[in-house]
C-alpha cells in the first residue's frame, strides 16, 4: 500500500535529513499537536502514539492509541512538561479503540477535551471530556456528541462563539457520510467536487452541537470548487482554524500528497479560497498541525517520524515559527534544512 511504500522510503531518508526543529517530547511518541495558550502558558494536546501489532493499512489500523497526555511549555521550544494521563480509553464508556487527534477549548474556567474514537460499532465519533485544569484529568461524557462523526476535531473560539471543525477521509470515514447520514462508502469521481470538511457551532455548555453539521466549501483561485482529483489541494484530514488580521484561515492536511495547505475567508463557515502550502512533506505518511500565537509570535505545531527512524505510526511533536507575510499569505515552511 501507499502507507508501506512511503514508510520504507522514509526510513532511509530519516538517517539523512536534519530537521529545522527538535522533538518537544522524547520520552514517548506524540503526534497531531493542538496548541493553545491558557493563562499565559502554552499547552499542547497531542495524540499518544504507541507500538502496535495491528496491520499497517490505508485505514490507519496501526494508529491504535489508547490515552492522552497534555504537555505545557513556559517558553517556545522549551522543555515540554508531561502532566501524565489526561484521559484513558478505559474511562470513555462509548469508545472502543483508536483515540486519534484531539483538541481543547476553555470556557468560563472549565477546560474541554474533544477527541475522536471508534464507537462500539466501529464508527468514528467525536467525544468531549471536561476538567477544572487545562491538563486534566478530564472526565468524559457517557456518550459521544450526538450528530458528530469522523475524526480530527478542532474547536475555534470566535469571541465566545465556539465552532467545531472536523473530518477526515479514508480511515477517517468521511466518505461514508452523506447529508449527515451514515451510508455506503462513496468517493466522488476525480472530476467531481471533493469530499468536504465539516463544521457546527457548539452549544453554550460546550458538550452538544447547536446546529446541523454543515459542509465547508473550498474554492480554487478561479472560484471553482476543488475537485476530488486535485489531490495536491483537496481536503484529506486535520482541519484547523485561526484568525489573522480579521481573516479566517482554514488549514488542513492533503493526506496522500503529504502537505499542510490553507485557504482563507471572511466567514468562519466559509467558503474558503485556496492560498498555498504551509508545510512541505515531513518524514512519515501523516502530517498534522495546529497554529497558535504565543508571546507575540505565531507558531506552527506539527509532527514527524524522525525520532523513530521513520516509523509512520511513531511520531514526535515539534514547533517552529510561522510567518504571515505583508500580503496576508503564509510563508511556506520546509521541515528539513537544505
Ligand atoms: O493520529 C491518527 C491520525 O493520523 C490523525 O487523526 C490524523 O490526522 C493523522 O495524523
Short mmCIF file of C-alpha atoms and ligand atoms in Angstrom, two decimals:
data_model
loop_
_atom_site.label_atom_id
_atom_site.label_comp_id
_atom_site.label_asym_id
_atom_site.label_seq_id
_atom_site.Cartn_x
_atom_site.Cartn_y
_atom_site.Cartn_z
CA UNK A 1 0.00 0.00 0.00
CA UNK A 2 0.97 3.66 -0.27
CA UNK A 3 1.45 3.72 3.52
CA UNK A 4 4.00 0.91 3.47
CA UNK A 5 5.95 2.24 0.50
CA UNK A 6 6.20 5.71 1.99
CA UNK A 7 7.33 4.24 5.28
CA UNK A 8 10.16 2.25 3.68
CA UNK A 9 11.43 5.28 1.80
CA UNK A 10 11.27 7.35 4.95
CA UNK A 11 13.47 5.02 6.99
CA UNK A 12 16.25 5.75 4.50
CA UNK A 13 15.51 9.49 4.46
CA UNK A 14 15.31 9.66 8.27
CA UNK A 15 19.02 8.92 8.50
CA UNK A 16 19.94 11.70 6.07
CA UNK A 17 17.70 14.69 6.87
CA UNK A 18 18.24 17.30 9.55
CA UNK A 19 15.03 18.82 10.90
CA UNK A 20 14.63 22.57 11.40
CA UNK A 21 13.43 21.83 14.94
CA UNK A 22 13.86 19.11 17.56
CA UNK A 23 11.08 16.93 19.03
CA UNK A 24 9.45 18.66 22.01
CA UNK A 25 8.87 15.30 23.72
CA UNK A 26 11.37 12.42 23.63
CA UNK A 27 10.27 10.02 26.39
CA UNK A 28 7.22 8.88 24.42
CA UNK A 29 5.86 9.24 20.91
CA UNK A 30 3.41 12.08 20.34
CA UNK A 31 1.55 13.36 17.26
CA UNK A 32 -1.21 15.67 15.99
CA UNK A 33 -0.34 18.60 18.30
CA UNK A 34 -3.19 21.03 19.05
CA UNK A 35 -1.74 24.07 20.82
CA UNK A 36 -3.49 26.72 22.92
CA UNK A 37 -2.35 29.43 25.30
CA UNK A 38 -4.31 29.35 28.56
CA UNK A 39 -3.41 31.81 31.37
CA UNK A 40 -0.12 32.69 29.65
CA UNK A 41 1.08 29.08 29.44
CA UNK A 42 1.35 27.14 26.20
CA UNK A 43 -0.48 23.80 26.35
CA UNK A 44 -0.21 21.09 23.73
CA UNK A 45 -2.85 18.39 23.28
CA UNK A 46 -1.33 15.63 21.12
CA UNK A 47 -2.14 12.04 20.27
CA UNK A 48 -0.05 9.50 22.22
CA UNK A 49 1.47 7.10 19.68
CA UNK A 50 2.21 3.54 20.78
CA UNK A 51 3.72 0.36 19.37
CA UNK A 52 1.07 -1.97 17.99
CA UNK A 53 0.62 -5.39 16.44
CA UNK A 54 -2.18 -4.06 14.23
CA UNK A 55 -1.53 -4.28 10.46
CA UNK A 56 -0.36 -1.16 8.64
CA UNK A 57 -3.06 -0.26 6.09
CA UNK A 58 -4.81 2.66 4.39
CA UNK A 59 -7.48 2.71 7.13
CA UNK A 60 -4.81 3.57 9.71
CA UNK A 61 -5.37 0.47 11.88
CA UNK A 62 -1.73 0.83 13.01
CA UNK A 63 -2.71 4.05 14.82
CA UNK A 64 -4.04 2.19 17.87
CA UNK A 65 -3.73 4.88 20.53
CA UNK A 66 -5.37 4.43 23.96
CA UNK A 67 -4.87 7.61 26.00
CA UNK A 68 -3.90 11.28 26.01
CA UNK A 69 -1.21 13.22 27.86
CA UNK A 70 -1.19 17.05 27.99
CA UNK A 71 2.10 18.98 27.83
CA UNK A 72 2.90 22.55 28.86
CA UNK A 73 5.74 24.86 27.88
CA UNK A 74 6.86 28.02 29.65
CA UNK A 75 8.75 29.25 26.59
CA UNK A 76 8.86 28.50 22.86
CA UNK A 77 10.94 25.39 22.07
CA UNK A 78 11.29 24.92 25.85
CA UNK A 79 11.03 21.72 27.83
CA UNK A 80 7.58 20.20 27.48
CA UNK A 81 6.27 19.20 30.90
CA UNK A 82 4.28 15.94 30.82
CA UNK A 83 1.19 16.24 33.04
CA UNK A 84 0.52 12.49 32.93
CA UNK A 85 -2.52 10.63 31.67
CA UNK A 86 -5.30 13.16 31.00
CA UNK A 87 -7.86 10.67 29.67
CA UNK A 88 -7.74 6.90 29.15
CA UNK A 89 -9.99 4.98 26.78
CA UNK A 90 -10.99 2.72 29.69
CA UNK A 91 -12.79 5.77 31.12
CA UNK A 92 -14.75 6.58 27.96
CA UNK A 93 -17.93 4.47 28.10
CA UNK A 94 -18.85 4.76 24.40
CA UNK A 95 -15.38 4.28 22.83
CA UNK A 96 -13.84 1.02 21.60
CA UNK A 97 -10.45 1.97 20.09
CA UNK A 98 -8.23 4.47 18.29
CA UNK A 99 -8.06 7.72 20.25
CA UNK A 100 -6.87 9.93 17.41
CA UNK A 101 -6.08 13.64 17.10
CA UNK A 102 -7.67 15.70 19.93
CA UNK A 103 -8.20 19.40 20.61
CA UNK A 104 -9.12 21.50 23.65
CA UNK A 105 -11.04 24.66 24.49
CA UNK A 106 -11.67 26.79 27.57
CA UNK A 107 -14.91 28.45 28.61
CA UNK A 108 -15.69 30.16 31.95
CA UNK A 109 -12.76 28.43 33.69
CA UNK A 110 -13.66 24.90 32.56
CA UNK A 111 -11.49 23.07 30.03
CA UNK A 112 -12.90 20.74 27.40
CA UNK A 113 -11.03 17.99 25.57
CA UNK A 114 -12.53 16.98 22.21
CA UNK A 115 -11.38 13.66 20.81
CA UNK A 116 -12.27 11.11 18.12
CA UNK A 117 -12.52 7.38 18.70
CA UNK A 118 -14.36 4.46 17.21
CA UNK A 119 -17.65 3.69 18.95
CA UNK A 120 -18.65 0.11 19.79
CA UNK A 121 -19.91 -0.35 16.21
CA UNK A 122 -16.55 0.72 14.77
CA UNK A 123 -17.80 4.13 13.60
CA UNK A 124 -15.62 7.16 14.37
CA UNK A 125 -17.37 9.73 16.58
CA UNK A 126 -16.25 12.81 18.48
CA UNK A 127 -16.42 12.86 22.25
CA UNK A 128 -15.89 15.52 24.89
CA UNK A 129 -14.45 15.42 28.40
CA UNK A 130 -14.06 18.24 30.93
CA UNK A 131 -11.69 19.33 33.69
CA UNK A 132 -11.12 22.27 36.00
CA UNK A 133 -7.48 22.46 34.85
CA UNK A 134 -6.03 22.73 31.33
CA UNK A 135 -4.09 19.49 31.83
CA UNK A 136 -6.78 17.25 33.30
CA UNK A 137 -7.53 14.63 34.31
CA UNK A 138 -10.61 15.00 32.11
CA UNK A 139 -13.95 13.30 32.81
CA UNK A 140 -15.67 12.04 29.66
CA UNK A 141 -19.37 12.33 28.91
CA UNK A 142 -21.14 8.96 28.83
CA UNK A 143 -21.86 9.22 25.11
CA UNK A 144 -20.26 10.87 22.09
CA UNK A 145 -21.52 14.26 20.91
CA UNK A 146 -24.76 13.46 19.11
CA UNK A 147 -24.62 14.33 15.41
CA UNK A 148 -20.83 14.02 15.17
CA UNK A 149 -18.90 11.55 13.05
CA UNK A 150 -15.44 11.11 11.53
CA UNK A 151 -12.21 12.40 13.12
CA UNK A 152 -9.87 15.29 13.92
CA UNK A 153 -11.91 17.81 15.94
CA UNK A 154 -10.62 21.39 16.13
CA UNK A 155 -12.52 23.96 18.18
CA UNK A 156 -12.22 27.66 17.37
CA UNK A 157 -13.36 30.31 19.86
CA UNK A 158 -14.58 33.31 17.87
CA UNK A 159 -15.24 35.87 20.62
CA UNK A 160 -17.38 33.45 22.63
CA UNK A 161 -18.89 31.52 19.71
CA UNK A 162 -17.27 28.09 19.57
CA UNK A 163 -17.08 26.27 16.23
CA UNK A 164 -16.25 22.56 15.98
CA UNK A 165 -14.40 21.72 12.74
CA UNK A 166 -13.82 18.07 11.93
CA UNK A 167 -13.41 15.38 9.30
CA UNK A 168 -11.04 13.05 7.50
CA UNK A 169 -11.35 10.73 4.51
CA UNK A 170 -10.05 7.13 4.08
CA UNK A 171 -9.56 5.84 7.68
CA UNK A 172 -11.45 8.91 8.94
CA UNK A 173 -14.63 7.54 7.28
CA UNK A 174 -15.97 10.85 5.86
CA UNK A 175 -16.72 9.03 2.57
CA UNK A 176 -19.38 7.06 4.46
CA UNK A 177 -21.40 10.16 5.41
CA UNK A 178 -23.86 11.81 3.01
CA UNK A 179 -26.25 14.54 4.20
CA UNK A 180 -25.14 13.70 7.76
CA UNK A 181 -26.43 10.13 7.37
CA UNK A 182 -24.26 7.01 7.61
CA UNK A 183 -24.46 5.10 4.34
CA UNK A 184 -22.33 3.08 1.97
CA UNK A 185 -18.76 4.15 1.22
CA UNK A 186 -18.83 6.51 -1.78
CA UNK A 187 -15.98 8.59 -3.17
CA UNK A 188 -16.61 11.24 -5.83
CA UNK A 189 -15.06 10.72 -9.28
CA UNK A 190 -11.86 12.69 -9.94
CA UNK A 191 -13.76 15.39 -11.87
CA UNK A 192 -16.41 15.79 -9.16
CA UNK A 193 -16.29 18.11 -6.15
CA UNK A 194 -14.09 16.68 -3.37
CA UNK A 195 -15.48 15.44 -0.06
CA UNK A 196 -15.87 18.48 2.21
CA UNK A 197 -14.70 19.11 5.78
CA UNK A 198 -17.42 19.78 8.32
CA UNK A 199 -18.29 22.44 10.92
CA UNK A 200 -21.00 23.06 13.51
CA UNK A 201 -21.38 25.60 16.27
CA UNK A 202 -21.30 24.21 19.84
CA UNK A 203 -23.99 24.88 22.44
CA UNK A 204 -23.29 27.22 25.38
CA UNK A 205 -22.48 24.24 27.62
CA UNK A 206 -19.83 23.09 25.09
CA UNK A 207 -20.97 19.45 25.06
CA UNK A 208 -23.52 19.38 22.19
CA UNK A 209 -23.94 20.69 18.67
CA UNK A 210 -26.10 23.82 18.44
CA UNK A 211 -26.97 23.17 14.79
CA UNK A 212 -26.89 20.61 11.98
CA UNK A 213 -23.41 19.81 10.75
CA UNK A 214 -22.53 21.94 7.70
CA UNK A 215 -20.18 21.18 4.81
CA UNK A 216 -17.34 23.64 4.16
CA UNK A 217 -16.80 24.72 0.56
CA UNK A 218 -13.21 25.04 -0.66
CA UNK A 219 -12.64 27.10 -3.80
CA UNK A 220 -9.63 27.46 -6.07
CA UNK A 221 -8.26 30.87 -7.12
CA UNK A 222 -10.81 30.98 -10.00
CA UNK A 223 -13.75 30.49 -7.64
CA UNK A 224 -14.32 26.86 -8.72
CA UNK A 225 -14.85 24.19 -6.10
CA UNK A 226 -11.79 22.00 -5.53
CA UNK A 227 -12.21 18.62 -7.23
CA UNK A 228 -11.56 15.15 -5.85
CA UNK A 229 -8.78 14.53 -8.38
CA UNK A 230 -6.90 17.65 -7.24
CA UNK A 231 -5.05 15.69 -4.55
CA UNK A 232 -2.46 18.44 -4.02
CA UNK A 233 -5.21 20.75 -2.72
CA UNK A 234 -8.29 18.78 -1.71
CA UNK A 235 -9.15 18.30 1.97
CA UNK A 236 -7.99 14.98 3.46
CA UNK A 237 -7.96 15.43 7.28
CA UNK A 238 -6.66 17.56 10.15
CA UNK A 239 -8.69 20.81 9.89
CA UNK A 240 -7.57 23.86 11.90
CA UNK A 241 -8.86 27.42 12.07
CA UNK A 242 -7.06 30.57 13.11
CA UNK A 243 -7.75 34.26 12.57
CA UNK A 244 -5.14 36.77 11.48
CA UNK A 245 -5.79 40.47 10.77
CA UNK A 246 -9.56 39.83 10.63
CA UNK A 247 -9.31 36.97 8.10
CA UNK A 248 -10.21 33.34 8.87
CA UNK A 249 -7.51 30.86 7.83
CA UNK A 250 -8.67 27.26 7.35
CA UNK A 251 -5.73 24.84 7.11
CA UNK A 252 -5.61 21.08 6.63
CA UNK A 253 -3.64 18.03 5.51
CA UNK A 254 -3.79 16.84 1.90
CA UNK A 255 -3.12 13.28 3.14
CA UNK A 256 -1.73 11.19 0.31
CA UNK A 257 0.17 14.20 -1.08
CA UNK A 258 1.52 14.89 2.44
CA UNK A 259 1.17 18.69 2.64
CA UNK A 260 -0.37 21.17 5.08
CA UNK A 261 -2.19 23.79 2.99
CA UNK A 262 -4.53 26.70 3.72
CA UNK A 263 -7.49 28.67 2.39
CA UNK A 264 -8.99 31.95 3.62
CA UNK A 265 -12.42 33.53 4.12
CA UNK A 266 -14.19 36.41 5.83
CA UNK A 267 -16.64 33.93 7.40
CA UNK A 268 -15.88 31.01 9.78
CA UNK A 269 -18.30 28.81 7.78
CA UNK A 270 -16.52 29.64 4.50
CA UNK A 271 -16.43 29.37 1.57
CA UNK A 272 -12.63 29.40 1.82
CA UNK A 273 -10.36 30.19 -1.12
CA UNK A 274 -7.19 28.14 -1.52
CA UNK A 275 -3.99 30.14 -0.95
CA UNK A 276 -1.00 27.84 -0.71
CA UNK A 277 1.26 25.41 1.15
CA UNK A 278 2.15 25.97 4.82
CA UNK A 279 4.31 22.87 5.38
CA UNK A 280 6.10 20.66 2.86
CA UNK A 281 6.01 16.87 3.48
CA UNK A 282 7.51 15.51 6.68
CA UNK A 283 9.04 12.10 7.39
CA UNK A 284 6.23 9.59 7.85
CA UNK A 285 2.97 9.22 5.95
CA UNK A 286 0.80 11.56 8.03
CA UNK A 287 1.13 15.29 8.53
CA UNK A 288 -0.99 17.14 11.10
CA UNK A 289 -0.66 20.59 12.57
CA UNK A 290 -2.05 23.47 14.59
CA UNK A 291 -1.31 27.19 14.61
CA UNK A 292 -1.21 29.44 17.68
CA UNK A 293 0.11 32.80 18.78
CA UNK A 294 2.38 32.76 21.83
CA UNK A 295 4.35 35.61 23.39
CA UNK A 296 3.73 37.81 20.34
CA UNK A 297 4.81 35.35 17.64
CA UNK A 298 2.91 32.80 15.58
CA UNK A 299 3.95 29.15 15.64
CA UNK A 300 3.23 26.05 13.61
CA UNK A 301 2.95 22.86 15.66
CA UNK A 302 3.49 19.71 13.61
CA UNK A 303 4.93 16.20 13.84
CA UNK A 304 7.30 13.90 12.01
CA UNK A 305 8.73 10.40 12.40
CA UNK A 306 12.42 11.32 12.66
CA UNK A 307 12.85 10.18 16.30
CA UNK A 308 11.53 6.67 15.49
CA UNK A 309 13.72 6.39 12.38
CA UNK A 310 10.79 6.90 10.01
CA UNK A 311 8.14 4.64 11.54
CA UNK A 312 4.92 6.19 10.35
CA UNK A 313 2.82 5.45 13.45
CA UNK A 314 5.53 6.56 15.94
CA UNK A 315 5.71 10.33 15.60
CA UNK A 316 7.08 13.29 17.58
CA UNK A 317 5.62 16.77 18.01
CA UNK A 318 7.66 19.84 17.04
CA UNK A 319 7.15 23.60 16.76
CA UNK A 320 8.59 26.27 14.50
CA UNK A 321 7.81 29.93 13.85
CA UNK A 322 5.12 30.68 11.26
CA UNK A 323 5.30 33.91 9.27
CA UNK A 324 2.26 35.81 7.96
CA UNK A 325 3.66 37.97 5.17
CA UNK A 326 2.60 41.57 4.47
CA UNK A 327 0.05 40.46 1.83
CA UNK A 328 -1.57 38.02 4.27
CA UNK A 329 -0.05 34.90 2.71
CA UNK A 330 1.82 32.39 4.90
CA UNK A 331 5.46 31.68 4.14
CA UNK A 332 5.89 28.01 3.17
CA UNK A 333 7.94 26.05 5.70
CA UNK A 334 10.36 23.33 4.67
CA UNK A 335 10.72 20.98 7.68
CA UNK A 336 14.30 19.97 6.78
CA UNK A 337 17.41 22.01 6.17
CA UNK A 338 18.50 22.02 2.54
O1 LIG B 1 -3.04 10.20 14.61
C1 LIG B 1 -4.04 9.48 13.93
C2 LIG B 1 -4.45 10.16 12.68
O2 LIG B 1 -3.33 10.34 11.83
C3 LIG B 1 -4.98 11.55 12.88
O3 LIG B 1 -6.28 11.60 13.38
C4 LIG B 1 -4.79 12.07 11.52
O4 LIG B 1 -4.95 13.44 11.38
C5 LIG B 1 -3.39 11.60 11.21
O5 LIG B 1 -2.42 12.43 11.77
#
